Amino acid sequence: MKKKDGNEQNEERDWVEDTGAQRKTLYSNVILIESDDRMRINEIINRRPTMSNRIAGQEKWFVLDPWNGMMEVIFKEIDDGELEDYTYKKVEEIDVKTMGFSAALSAVSEMLTKGNMVLIITNLLKTDDTLNTAIMGWATSDEILNNDSTVLLFVANRYIFPTEVWPKLSIITPPKSTIAERSTQLAEQERKFAENPKQPIDELTDEEMGSLVMLTAGLNLDQIEAAAIESIQLKFKLDIDLIASIKRKRLGSDATVEIIQQPKFGFEAVGGYESLKERIKNDIIVPLKNPEMAEHFGIRPPRGIILYGPPGTGKTLLVKSMAKELDMSVLLFHIENVLGKYVGESEKSMRRVFDIADAMAPCILFVDEFDKFGKRSTTETTGSNVDKQIFSMLLEKLGDEDREWFFAAATNIIESIDPAMRRTGRIDSVAPIPYPDEAARKQIFEIHTKVKRKIPMADDIDSDEIAKKTYMWAGSDIEQLVIRTANYVMQDSIKKKDKKRLVKMEDFRKILDTFMIPVEENVKLQNQMKEHAKKFANDKRLLDVFEAEAQKVIAIGKTDKAMSMLKDRK
C-alpha cells in the first residue's frame, strides 16, 4: 500500500480491510470510496465485521440515496463462515422525496451524533454547498467520533467534491475489478444460463475465457455482469466481440484517451526489424507473460520503452503489435488531450488518464510525440505552471513502483526528452528505429498486400523490385504506395466495368513514379540518428541492433544497382 497526500491511499490489496483500517485510525469520520459499483457496496456490507469496532448487532447500518431515500440495513443471522444475509427497511422518518435532500442531511447529522452507526451515501452525481458543508462538519465532529460512527461516500471519483474538501477525508480507491473477480463473475454468469435447458448456450474454452477476463479489465463488476447478460441474451454465449463493443461504449467516450482493444495483428504485421523484435520479446514480452518465473529469478516487471526514429518507421505499429503479443489493450493519448484553459483542468485530465490506466491494468499506456512533454528547463523558462505540473505528474507516476501498466512512448526528437524521463526505473529501454532495409521493405510490401489487406494481384508482381526501388522509404510510404496503386486500379476497373481486373506490376511501376521521397535528406537523417543513438540509447544491445540495421540500409543503397535505379526514377 502506498500513501499519498497524507491520508489518500491507493488500493493494491484488500480494499475492505484498508477501509476498516482507515476507520480505526480515526483520521476522519468520513471515508470517500472511489467507486459507484453497487457490488462494491454489497461487498462492504457483506463484510461488516471487517469494518466494525463493535460486537455484531450493536452497530446500525444505513444507506442514504438521493433518489430512493433512507434505508436501514437489516442483518439476518446465518451459519458461521458464510457472508451475512441482509435486507433493506425504509426509514419512514427520513423521506427524501417529501422533505428534500438538504433537510434529510440535517436529520442524518442528528442521528450520527446520537448513536453508533455506519452511513453509506451513494448515487451522488453532483454536490452543492449544503452537502459539502455537512461532509466537512461530519469529518471533524467530536460527537460523531465519540459515538464511533462513520460515513462512507461511494462516488465515481473525488472530483465531484471541491479540492478543499479532500484533506478532510480518508480516500480509498478500490480496483474496478481484479482478474480473480472478473473470472468468477463471467464464469458465474455462464453457469447460470448454461443450467437453463430452455436456453442452451455455447460455453467458452479455457483459452477464450482467459482472453475475455483480460478484455474486461477496466469495467467494474456491475458493468461486467450487465455486459455478460446482454451478450448471452443476444448471442447465446459470452461473445468476445460484442463484450468488447459494450466496453468501448462504457469507457471509450472519455476524451482524454483512445482505447484500442487488443489490436488485431502481432509481430507478424511488422515487416523487418527482426533483431529489434527479438530483443523486445526477450526483454519485455517474456517477463510480462511469465510473471512467476520472472519473480523466481528476481526480475521486476518491465516498466516502459521509448521508441525513436524517423516519421513513418512503424513505432506506433510496433507498440500495437506488442500489445497483441501480450494480450493487452492500448490506451493512446496526446498531450493536447489533457491541456486545459483553466487552472486545475489539465491536472484533472492527467489524473483521469492515470485512473483509466490503473483501472484497465494490465495494459499499455502509449504516448505519441513524447517530445512534446519537453524538459524541465523548458517548462520553467516558459513560466507555464500547467506544463510543469503535467510534467511532474507524469514523472512521478512513471517512477511509481506500484503501477501495474506498461508505458510506451514514440518520438522523432529524442534529444528533446528530459533525461529524468529516460532514466532506468521509469523506462527500461530507449530503442532507436532506422529506416527499413531492403529485406524489411519487401516484408512490409507483402504484409500490406497479403496480410493487412487482401489485394487482388496478378502473378507478375515482383516484390524484390519494389523493395529495391523504395530505398530509404519509411514503412508508411510503402503502405501508401499499396493504397494509391489499389485505388488507381479500382478506378480503372470501374471505368472499364471490369470486376476481374487485377493489380499488375506495371501499375505499381506507374504509381512509383508519382512519389517524391527525399532520399538524400533521409540519408542525412539516418546518419544524425546514428549519432543520437550513441548518445541516448541506454542499452548497448539495442544500439548494436540499430547500427547493424542502419548499416544494412546505407550499404545496400550504395550499391551500383540500387543507385542506378534511383537515377532511372529521377
Coordinates of C-alpha atoms in Angstrom, one line a residue:
M1 CA 0.0 0.0 0.0
K2 CA 1.3 3.4 -0.9
K3 CA 0.3 6.5 1.0
K4 CA -0.4 9.7 -0.9
D5 CA -1.2 13.3 0.2
G6 CA -1.0 12.3 3.9
N7 CA -4.4 10.5 4.0
E8 CA -5.0 9.2 0.5
Q9 CA -4.5 5.5 -0.2
N10 CA -4.2 3.7 -3.5
E11 CA -5.7 0.3 -3.3
E12 CA -3.4 -2.5 -4.0
R13 CA -4.7 -5.3 -1.7
D14 CA -7.9 -5.9 0.1
W15 CA -9.7 -2.6 -0.1
V16 CA -12.3 -3.5 2.5
E17 CA -9.6 -4.2 5.0
D18 CA -7.9 -0.9 4.2
T19 CA -11.2 0.9 4.6
G20 CA -11.6 -0.8 8.1
A21 CA -8.0 0.2 8.9
Q22 CA -8.7 3.8 7.9
R23 CA -11.8 3.8 10.2
K24 CA -9.7 2.6 13.1
T25 CA -7.0 5.3 12.6
L26 CA -9.6 8.0 13.5
Y27 CA -8.1 10.3 10.9
S28 CA -11.6 11.3 9.6
N29 CA -15.2 10.3 10.3
V30 CA -15.8 10.3 6.5
I31 CA -14.2 7.9 4.1
L32 CA -14.6 8.6 0.4
I33 CA -14.6 5.3 -1.6
E34 CA -14.0 6.0 -5.3
S35 CA -16.5 3.5 -6.8
D36 CA -20.1 3.8 -7.9
D37 CA -20.3 0.0 -8.4
R38 CA -23.3 -1.4 -6.4
M39 CA -21.4 -4.7 -6.0
R40 CA -18.7 -2.9 -4.0
I41 CA -21.4 -1.5 -1.7
N42 CA -22.8 -5.1 -1.3
E43 CA -19.2 -6.3 -0.6
I44 CA -18.6 -3.9 2.2
I45 CA -22.0 -4.6 3.8
N46 CA -21.4 -8.3 3.5
R47 CA -18.1 -8.0 5.2
R48 CA -19.4 -5.8 8.1
P49 CA -17.2 -7.5 10.8
T50 CA -14.1 -6.3 8.9
M51 CA -15.4 -2.7 9.2
S52 CA -16.8 -2.7 12.7
N53 CA -15.2 -2.0 16.0
R54 CA -18.3 -3.2 17.8
I55 CA -19.9 -6.6 18.6
A56 CA -22.3 -7.7 15.8
G57 CA -25.7 -6.2 16.4
Q58 CA -24.6 -3.2 18.4
E59 CA -23.9 -1.0 15.3
K60 CA -26.6 0.1 12.9
W61 CA -26.0 0.4 9.2
F62 CA -28.0 2.8 6.9
V63 CA -27.9 3.7 3.2
L64 CA -28.9 7.2 2.0
D65 CA -29.7 7.6 -1.7
P66 CA -30.9 10.9 -3.0
W67 CA -33.3 9.1 -5.3
N68 CA -34.5 6.2 -3.1
G69 CA -34.4 7.8 0.3
M70 CA -33.0 6.4 3.6
M71 CA -32.9 2.7 4.3
E72 CA -31.7 0.7 7.3
V73 CA -29.8 -2.5 6.6
I74 CA -31.4 -5.4 8.5
F75 CA -28.9 -8.3 9.0
K76 CA -30.0 -11.9 9.3
E77 CA -28.2 -14.5 11.4
I78 CA -26.9 -17.4 9.3
D79 CA -24.3 -20.2 9.8
D80 CA -20.7 -19.3 10.7
G81 CA -18.3 -19.0 7.8
E82 CA -21.0 -17.6 5.5
L83 CA -21.4 -14.0 4.3
E84 CA -24.1 -12.2 6.3
D85 CA -27.5 -12.0 4.6
Y86 CA -29.4 -8.7 4.8
T87 CA -32.4 -6.8 3.6
Y88 CA -33.4 -3.2 3.5
K89 CA -36.1 -1.5 5.5
K90 CA -37.2 2.1 4.6
V91 CA -36.7 4.7 7.3
E92 CA -40.1 6.4 7.2
E93 CA -38.9 9.4 9.4
I94 CA -36.5 10.5 6.6
D95 CA -38.5 10.7 3.4
V96 CA -36.1 12.4 1.0
K97 CA -38.8 13.0 -1.7
T98 CA -41.1 14.8 0.8
M99 CA -38.6 16.7 2.9
G100 CA -35.9 17.3 0.3
F101 CA -32.2 16.2 0.4
S102 CA -31.0 19.2 2.4
A103 CA -33.5 18.5 5.2
A104 CA -32.6 14.8 5.1
L105 CA -29.0 15.7 5.6
S106 CA -29.9 17.7 8.8
A107 CA -31.8 14.7 10.1
V108 CA -29.0 12.3 9.3
S109 CA -26.5 14.7 11.1
E110 CA -28.5 14.4 14.3
M111 CA -28.6 10.6 14.0
L112 CA -24.8 10.4 13.6
T113 CA -24.3 12.3 16.9
K114 CA -26.8 10.1 18.9
G115 CA -25.7 6.6 18.3
N116 CA -23.1 4.2 16.8
M117 CA -23.8 3.8 13.1
V118 CA -22.3 3.5 9.6
L119 CA -24.0 5.6 7.0
I120 CA -23.4 4.8 3.3
I121 CA -24.2 7.6 0.9
T122 CA -24.5 6.6 -2.8
N123 CA -25.7 7.8 -6.2
L124 CA -24.3 11.3 -5.7
L125 CA -24.0 12.8 -9.2
K126 CA -23.1 16.3 -8.0
T127 CA -22.6 18.3 -4.8
D128 CA -23.7 21.6 -3.5
D129 CA -22.7 23.9 -0.6
T130 CA -25.2 22.2 1.8
L131 CA -23.7 18.7 1.2
N132 CA -20.1 20.0 1.2
T133 CA -20.7 21.8 4.5
A134 CA -22.3 18.7 6.0
I135 CA -19.4 16.5 5.0
M136 CA -16.8 18.9 6.4
G137 CA -18.8 19.0 9.6
W138 CA -19.1 15.2 9.9
A139 CA -15.4 14.7 9.1
T140 CA -14.3 16.7 12.1
S141 CA -17.1 16.2 14.6
D142 CA -16.0 15.1 18.1
E143 CA -19.6 13.8 18.8
I144 CA -19.6 11.6 15.8
L145 CA -16.0 10.4 16.7
N146 CA -17.0 9.6 20.3
N147 CA -20.0 7.6 19.0
D148 CA -17.6 5.6 16.7
S149 CA -19.9 6.5 13.8
T150 CA -18.6 6.6 10.2
V151 CA -19.9 8.0 6.9
L152 CA -18.9 6.1 3.7
L153 CA -19.2 8.1 0.5
F154 CA -19.5 5.9 -2.6
V155 CA -18.8 8.1 -5.6
A156 CA -17.3 7.5 -9.1
N157 CA -14.4 9.8 -8.2
R158 CA -13.4 12.5 -5.8
Y159 CA -13.7 15.3 -8.4
I160 CA -17.4 15.9 -7.7
F161 CA -16.2 17.5 -4.5
P162 CA -14.1 20.7 -4.3
T163 CA -10.4 20.1 -3.7
E164 CA -10.5 21.8 -0.3
V165 CA -12.8 19.0 1.0
W166 CA -10.3 16.3 0.1
P167 CA -7.8 16.8 3.0
K168 CA -10.7 16.3 5.5
L169 CA -11.5 12.8 4.2
S170 CA -9.8 9.5 4.1
I171 CA -9.8 8.3 0.4
I172 CA -9.9 4.7 -0.7
T173 CA -9.7 3.6 -4.4
P174 CA -10.9 0.0 -4.9
P175 CA -9.9 -1.7 -8.1
K176 CA -12.5 -1.6 -10.8
S177 CA -12.3 -5.4 -10.8
T178 CA -9.5 -7.9 -10.2
I179 CA -8.6 -10.7 -12.5
A180 CA -10.0 -13.2 -10.0
E181 CA -13.2 -11.3 -9.6
R182 CA -13.7 -11.0 -13.4
S183 CA -13.0 -14.7 -13.8
T184 CA -15.6 -15.6 -11.1
Q185 CA -18.2 -13.2 -12.4
L186 CA -18.0 -14.3 -16.0
A187 CA -17.9 -18.0 -15.1
E188 CA -20.9 -17.5 -12.8
Q189 CA -23.0 -15.8 -15.5
E190 CA -22.2 -18.5 -18.0
R191 CA -23.0 -21.2 -15.4
K192 CA -26.4 -19.6 -14.6
F193 CA -27.5 -19.6 -18.2
A194 CA -26.0 -23.0 -19.0
E195 CA -28.2 -24.6 -16.4
N196 CA -31.3 -23.3 -18.2
P197 CA -32.5 -26.1 -20.5
K198 CA -34.8 -23.8 -22.4
Q199 CA -31.9 -21.5 -23.4
P200 CA -28.8 -23.6 -24.2
I201 CA -25.6 -21.5 -24.7
D202 CA -22.2 -22.1 -26.2
E203 CA -19.7 -22.3 -23.4
L204 CA -16.2 -20.8 -23.9
T205 CA -13.0 -22.8 -23.9
D206 CA -10.5 -22.0 -21.1
E207 CA -8.4 -20.1 -23.5
E208 CA -11.3 -18.0 -24.7
M209 CA -12.4 -17.3 -21.1
G210 CA -8.9 -16.2 -20.3
S211 CA -8.9 -13.7 -23.2
L212 CA -12.3 -12.4 -22.1
V213 CA -11.1 -12.0 -18.5
M214 CA -8.3 -9.8 -19.8
L215 CA -10.5 -8.0 -22.2
T216 CA -13.0 -6.9 -19.5
A217 CA -10.2 -5.1 -17.4
G218 CA -11.4 -1.6 -16.7
L219 CA -15.0 -2.5 -16.2
N220 CA -16.4 -2.7 -12.8
L221 CA -18.3 -5.8 -11.5
D222 CA -21.7 -4.3 -12.1
Q223 CA -20.8 -3.5 -15.7
I224 CA -19.3 -6.9 -16.3
E225 CA -22.4 -8.6 -15.1
A226 CA -24.6 -6.4 -17.3
A227 CA -22.4 -7.0 -20.4
A228 CA -22.3 -10.7 -19.8
I229 CA -26.1 -10.9 -19.5
E230 CA -26.6 -8.8 -22.6
S231 CA -24.2 -10.9 -24.6
I232 CA -25.8 -14.2 -23.6
Q233 CA -29.3 -12.9 -24.3
L234 CA -28.3 -11.6 -27.8
K235 CA -25.7 -14.1 -28.9
F236 CA -26.5 -17.1 -26.6
K237 CA -22.9 -17.1 -25.4
L238 CA -20.3 -14.8 -23.9
D239 CA -19.4 -13.2 -27.2
I240 CA -15.9 -11.6 -27.1
D241 CA -16.6 -9.1 -29.9
L242 CA -19.9 -7.9 -28.5
I243 CA -18.5 -7.5 -25.0
A244 CA -15.6 -5.6 -26.4
S245 CA -18.1 -3.3 -28.2
I246 CA -20.0 -2.8 -24.9
K247 CA -16.8 -1.9 -23.2
R248 CA -15.9 0.7 -25.8
K249 CA -19.3 2.3 -25.2
R250 CA -18.7 2.3 -21.5
L251 CA -15.1 3.6 -21.5
G252 CA -14.4 4.8 -25.0
S253 CA -16.3 8.1 -24.7
D254 CA -13.6 9.6 -22.5
A255 CA -11.9 12.5 -24.3
T256 CA -8.5 12.1 -22.7
V257 CA -7.6 8.7 -24.1
E258 CA -8.4 6.5 -27.1
I259 CA -8.9 2.8 -26.1
I260 CA -7.6 0.3 -28.6
Q261 CA -8.8 -3.1 -27.6
Q262 CA -6.3 -5.8 -28.2
P263 CA -5.0 -5.0 -31.7
K264 CA -5.7 -7.4 -34.5
F265 CA -2.1 -8.2 -35.5
G266 CA 1.1 -9.1 -33.6
F267 CA 4.7 -9.0 -34.7
E268 CA 3.7 -10.8 -37.9
A269 CA 2.4 -7.5 -39.2
V270 CA 5.7 -5.7 -38.5
G271 CA 8.0 -6.1 -41.5
G272 CA 11.7 -6.5 -40.9
Y273 CA 13.5 -5.3 -37.7
E274 CA 13.9 -9.0 -36.7
S275 CA 16.7 -8.3 -34.2
L276 CA 14.7 -5.5 -32.6
K277 CA 11.6 -7.6 -32.3
E278 CA 13.7 -10.4 -30.8
R279 CA 15.2 -8.0 -28.2
I280 CA 11.7 -6.7 -27.3
K281 CA 10.3 -10.3 -27.0
N282 CA 13.2 -11.3 -24.6
D283 CA 13.4 -8.2 -22.5
I284 CA 9.7 -7.2 -22.3
I285 CA 7.2 -9.8 -23.5
V286 CA 8.7 -12.9 -21.9
P287 CA 8.9 -11.4 -18.4
L288 CA 5.4 -9.9 -18.6
K289 CA 3.9 -13.2 -19.8
N290 CA 5.8 -15.3 -17.3
P291 CA 5.5 -13.3 -14.0
E292 CA 6.1 -16.3 -11.7
M293 CA 9.3 -17.2 -13.4
A294 CA 10.4 -13.6 -13.5
E295 CA 9.8 -13.3 -9.8
H296 CA 11.7 -16.6 -9.2
F297 CA 14.7 -15.1 -10.8
G298 CA 14.3 -11.7 -9.1
I299 CA 13.3 -9.9 -12.3
R300 CA 10.9 -7.0 -11.7
P301 CA 8.2 -6.4 -14.4
P302 CA 9.4 -4.3 -17.3
R303 CA 8.4 -0.6 -16.8
G304 CA 8.5 1.0 -20.3
I305 CA 10.1 1.7 -23.6
I306 CA 10.8 4.8 -25.7
L307 CA 10.9 4.2 -29.5
Y308 CA 12.5 6.9 -31.6
G309 CA 13.2 7.2 -35.2
P310 CA 12.1 9.0 -38.4
P311 CA 8.4 9.5 -39.1
G312 CA 6.6 6.6 -40.6
T313 CA 9.0 3.9 -39.4
G314 CA 6.4 1.9 -37.6
K315 CA 6.8 3.0 -34.0
T316 CA 3.1 3.1 -33.3
L317 CA 2.6 -0.2 -35.2
L318 CA 5.3 -1.8 -33.0
V319 CA 3.6 -0.8 -29.8
K320 CA 0.2 -2.1 -31.0
S321 CA 1.9 -5.4 -32.0
M322 CA 3.5 -5.6 -28.6
A323 CA 0.0 -5.3 -27.1
K324 CA -1.3 -8.1 -29.3
E325 CA 1.6 -10.3 -28.3
L326 CA 0.9 -9.5 -24.6
D327 CA -2.9 -9.9 -25.0
M328 CA -3.4 -6.3 -23.7
S329 CA -5.3 -3.2 -24.6
V330 CA -3.6 0.1 -25.6
L331 CA -4.5 3.5 -24.2
L332 CA -3.4 6.2 -26.6
F333 CA -3.2 9.8 -25.6
H334 CA -1.7 13.0 -26.9
I335 CA -0.6 15.9 -24.6
E336 CA -3.1 18.1 -26.4
N337 CA -5.9 16.0 -24.9
V338 CA -5.0 16.9 -21.4
L339 CA -4.1 20.5 -21.6
G340 CA -6.9 22.8 -20.5
K341 CA -7.6 26.5 -20.5
Y342 CA -8.4 26.9 -16.8
V343 CA -6.4 26.4 -13.6
G344 CA -6.5 22.8 -12.4
E345 CA -8.2 21.5 -15.6
S346 CA -5.0 19.9 -17.1
E347 CA -4.1 18.2 -13.8
K348 CA -7.6 16.8 -13.5
S349 CA -7.4 15.4 -17.1
M350 CA -3.9 14.0 -16.5
R351 CA -5.1 12.2 -13.3
R352 CA -8.0 10.9 -15.3
V353 CA -5.6 9.3 -17.8
F354 CA -3.8 7.6 -14.9
D355 CA -7.1 6.5 -13.3
I356 CA -8.2 4.8 -16.6
A357 CA -4.8 3.1 -17.0
D358 CA -4.8 1.9 -13.4
A359 CA -8.4 0.6 -13.9
M360 CA -7.5 -1.2 -17.1
A361 CA -4.2 -2.6 -15.9
P362 CA -2.5 -4.7 -17.2
C363 CA -2.4 -2.5 -20.3
I364 CA -0.1 -0.3 -22.3
L365 CA -0.3 3.4 -21.9
F366 CA 1.1 4.9 -25.1
V367 CA 2.1 8.5 -25.7
D368 CA 2.8 9.5 -29.3
E369 CA 5.0 12.6 -29.9
F370 CA 6.5 12.2 -26.4
D371 CA 8.9 15.0 -27.1
K372 CA 6.0 17.5 -26.6
F373 CA 6.4 16.9 -22.8
G374 CA 9.7 18.7 -23.2
K375 CA 12.3 19.2 -20.5
R376 CA 12.0 20.7 -17.0
S377 CA 14.3 23.6 -18.0
T378 CA 12.0 24.4 -21.0
T379 CA 8.8 24.4 -18.9
E380 CA 10.5 26.5 -16.3
T381 CA 11.6 29.2 -18.8
T382 CA 8.2 29.4 -20.3
G383 CA 6.7 30.1 -16.9
S384 CA 3.8 27.7 -17.6
N385 CA 2.7 26.2 -14.2
V386 CA 0.4 23.9 -16.1
D387 CA 3.2 22.5 -18.2
K388 CA 5.4 22.0 -15.1
Q389 CA 2.6 20.3 -13.2
I390 CA 1.8 17.9 -16.0
F391 CA 5.5 17.1 -16.4
S392 CA 5.9 16.4 -12.7
M393 CA 2.7 14.3 -12.5
L394 CA 4.0 12.0 -15.4
L395 CA 7.5 11.9 -13.9
E396 CA 6.1 10.8 -10.5
K397 CA 3.7 8.2 -12.0
L398 CA 6.4 6.7 -14.2
G399 CA 8.6 6.3 -11.0
D400 CA 5.7 4.7 -9.0
E401 CA 6.8 1.2 -8.1
D402 CA 3.2 0.1 -7.7
R403 CA 1.9 1.0 -11.2
E404 CA 0.8 -2.2 -13.0
W405 CA 0.6 -0.8 -16.6
F406 CA 3.4 -0.7 -19.1
F407 CA 4.4 2.7 -20.5
A408 CA 5.4 3.1 -24.2
A409 CA 6.3 6.3 -26.0
A410 CA 7.3 7.3 -29.5
T411 CA 9.2 10.3 -30.7
N412 CA 11.2 11.7 -33.7
I413 CA 13.2 14.1 -31.5
I414 CA 14.8 12.1 -28.7
E415 CA 17.1 15.0 -27.7
S416 CA 14.0 17.0 -26.6
I417 CA 13.1 14.5 -23.9
D418 CA 14.2 15.2 -20.4
P419 CA 16.9 12.8 -19.0
A420 CA 14.7 12.2 -16.0
M421 CA 12.0 10.7 -18.2
R422 CA 14.6 8.4 -19.8
R423 CA 16.3 7.0 -16.7
T424 CA 16.1 3.4 -15.8
G425 CA 13.4 2.7 -13.2
R426 CA 11.0 4.8 -15.2
I427 CA 11.9 3.4 -18.6
D428 CA 13.7 0.1 -19.3
S429 CA 14.8 0.7 -22.9
V430 CA 15.4 3.5 -25.3
A431 CA 15.2 1.8 -28.7
P432 CA 16.2 3.6 -31.9
I433 CA 14.5 2.5 -35.1
P434 CA 16.1 3.2 -38.5
Y435 CA 14.6 3.2 -42.0
P436 CA 13.8 -0.3 -43.1
D437 CA 16.4 -2.2 -45.1
E438 CA 15.7 -4.0 -48.4
A439 CA 14.6 -7.2 -46.8
A440 CA 12.3 -5.3 -44.4
R441 CA 10.8 -3.2 -47.3
K442 CA 10.0 -6.4 -49.1
Q443 CA 8.2 -7.8 -46.0
I444 CA 6.4 -4.5 -45.4
F445 CA 5.1 -4.6 -49.0
E446 CA 3.9 -8.2 -48.7
I447 CA 2.3 -7.5 -45.3
H448 CA 0.3 -4.6 -46.8
T449 CA -0.8 -6.6 -49.9
K450 CA -1.4 -10.0 -48.3
V451 CA -1.8 -9.8 -44.5
K452 CA -3.4 -6.4 -43.5
R453 CA -5.1 -6.2 -46.9
K454 CA -6.0 -8.8 -49.4
I455 CA -5.1 -7.0 -52.7
P456 CA -6.1 -9.0 -55.8
M457 CA -2.8 -9.1 -57.6
A458 CA -1.5 -10.7 -60.8
D459 CA 1.3 -13.3 -60.9
D460 CA 3.8 -10.8 -62.3
I461 CA 4.2 -8.8 -59.0
D462 CA 7.9 -8.6 -58.2
S463 CA 8.3 -7.7 -54.5
D464 CA 12.1 -7.7 -54.8
E465 CA 12.0 -5.0 -57.4
I466 CA 9.6 -3.0 -55.2
A467 CA 12.0 -3.3 -52.3
K468 CA 14.9 -2.1 -54.4
K469 CA 13.1 0.9 -55.8
T470 CA 11.9 2.1 -52.4
Y471 CA 15.4 2.7 -51.0
M472 CA 15.2 5.0 -47.9
W473 CA 11.4 4.8 -47.8
A474 CA 9.6 4.6 -44.5
G475 CA 7.1 1.8 -43.9
S476 CA 4.2 4.3 -44.1
D477 CA 5.5 5.3 -47.6
I478 CA 5.3 1.7 -48.7
E479 CA 1.8 1.4 -47.3
Q480 CA 0.8 4.5 -49.2
L481 CA 2.2 3.0 -52.4
V482 CA -0.1 0.0 -52.0
I483 CA -3.1 2.2 -51.2
R484 CA -2.5 4.5 -54.1
T485 CA -2.0 1.7 -56.5
A486 CA -5.1 -0.2 -55.4
N487 CA -7.1 3.0 -55.7
Y488 CA -5.8 3.6 -59.2
V489 CA -6.7 0.0 -60.3
M490 CA -10.1 0.3 -58.6
Q491 CA -10.9 3.4 -60.6
D492 CA -9.7 1.8 -63.8
S493 CA -11.8 -1.3 -63.1
I494 CA -14.9 0.9 -62.5
K495 CA -14.3 2.9 -65.7
K496 CA -13.8 -0.2 -67.8
K497 CA -16.5 -2.2 -65.9
D498 CA -14.0 -5.0 -65.4
K499 CA -14.6 -6.5 -61.9
K500 CA -11.9 -9.1 -62.6
R501 CA -9.2 -6.5 -63.1
L502 CA -6.0 -7.5 -61.1
V503 CA -3.3 -5.2 -59.8
K504 CA -0.2 -5.7 -62.1
M505 CA 3.4 -4.9 -61.7
E506 CA 3.1 -2.1 -64.3
D507 CA 0.5 -0.5 -62.1
F508 CA 3.0 -0.3 -59.2
R509 CA 5.7 1.0 -61.5
K510 CA 3.4 3.7 -62.7
I511 CA 2.4 4.8 -59.2
L512 CA 6.0 4.6 -58.0
D513 CA 6.8 7.5 -60.3
T514 CA 4.3 9.7 -58.6
F515 CA 6.2 9.6 -55.2
M516 CA 8.6 12.3 -54.2
I517 CA 10.7 10.8 -51.4
P518 CA 13.6 13.0 -50.2
V519 CA 16.2 10.2 -50.3
E520 CA 19.2 12.4 -49.6
E521 CA 17.5 14.1 -46.7
N522 CA 16.5 10.7 -45.3
V523 CA 20.1 9.5 -45.5
K524 CA 21.3 12.6 -43.6
L525 CA 18.5 12.0 -41.0
Q526 CA 19.6 8.4 -40.7
N527 CA 23.2 9.5 -40.0
Q528 CA 22.0 12.0 -37.4
M529 CA 20.0 9.3 -35.7
K530 CA 23.2 7.2 -35.6
E531 CA 24.9 9.9 -33.6
H532 CA 21.8 10.3 -31.3
A533 CA 21.7 6.6 -30.8
K534 CA 25.2 6.6 -29.4
K535 CA 24.3 9.4 -27.0
F536 CA 20.8 8.5 -25.9
A537 CA 20.4 4.7 -26.2
N538 CA 20.7 3.1 -22.7
D539 CA 21.3 -0.5 -23.8
K540 CA 24.3 -1.4 -25.9
R541 CA 22.5 -4.4 -27.3
L542 CA 19.8 -2.1 -28.8
L543 CA 22.5 0.2 -30.0
D544 CA 24.2 -2.7 -31.7
V545 CA 20.9 -3.7 -33.3
F546 CA 20.3 -0.2 -34.6
E547 CA 23.8 0.2 -36.0
A548 CA 23.6 -3.1 -37.8
E549 CA 20.2 -2.4 -39.3
A550 CA 21.2 1.2 -40.3
Q551 CA 24.4 -0.1 -41.9
K552 CA 22.5 -2.6 -44.0
V553 CA 20.2 0.2 -45.2
I554 CA 23.0 2.6 -46.2
A555 CA 25.3 -0.2 -47.6
I556 CA 22.6 -1.6 -49.8
G557 CA 21.8 1.9 -51.0
K558 CA 25.3 2.5 -52.1
T559 CA 25.4 -0.5 -54.5
D560 CA 25.7 0.4 -58.2
K561 CA 22.4 -1.4 -58.9
A562 CA 20.4 0.5 -56.3
M563 CA 21.9 3.8 -57.2
S564 CA 21.2 3.3 -60.9
M565 CA 17.6 2.5 -60.2
L566 CA 17.4 5.7 -58.2
K567 CA 18.8 7.7 -61.2
D568 CA 16.3 6.0 -63.5
R569 CA 13.5 7.0 -61.2
K570 CA 14.6 10.6 -61.4

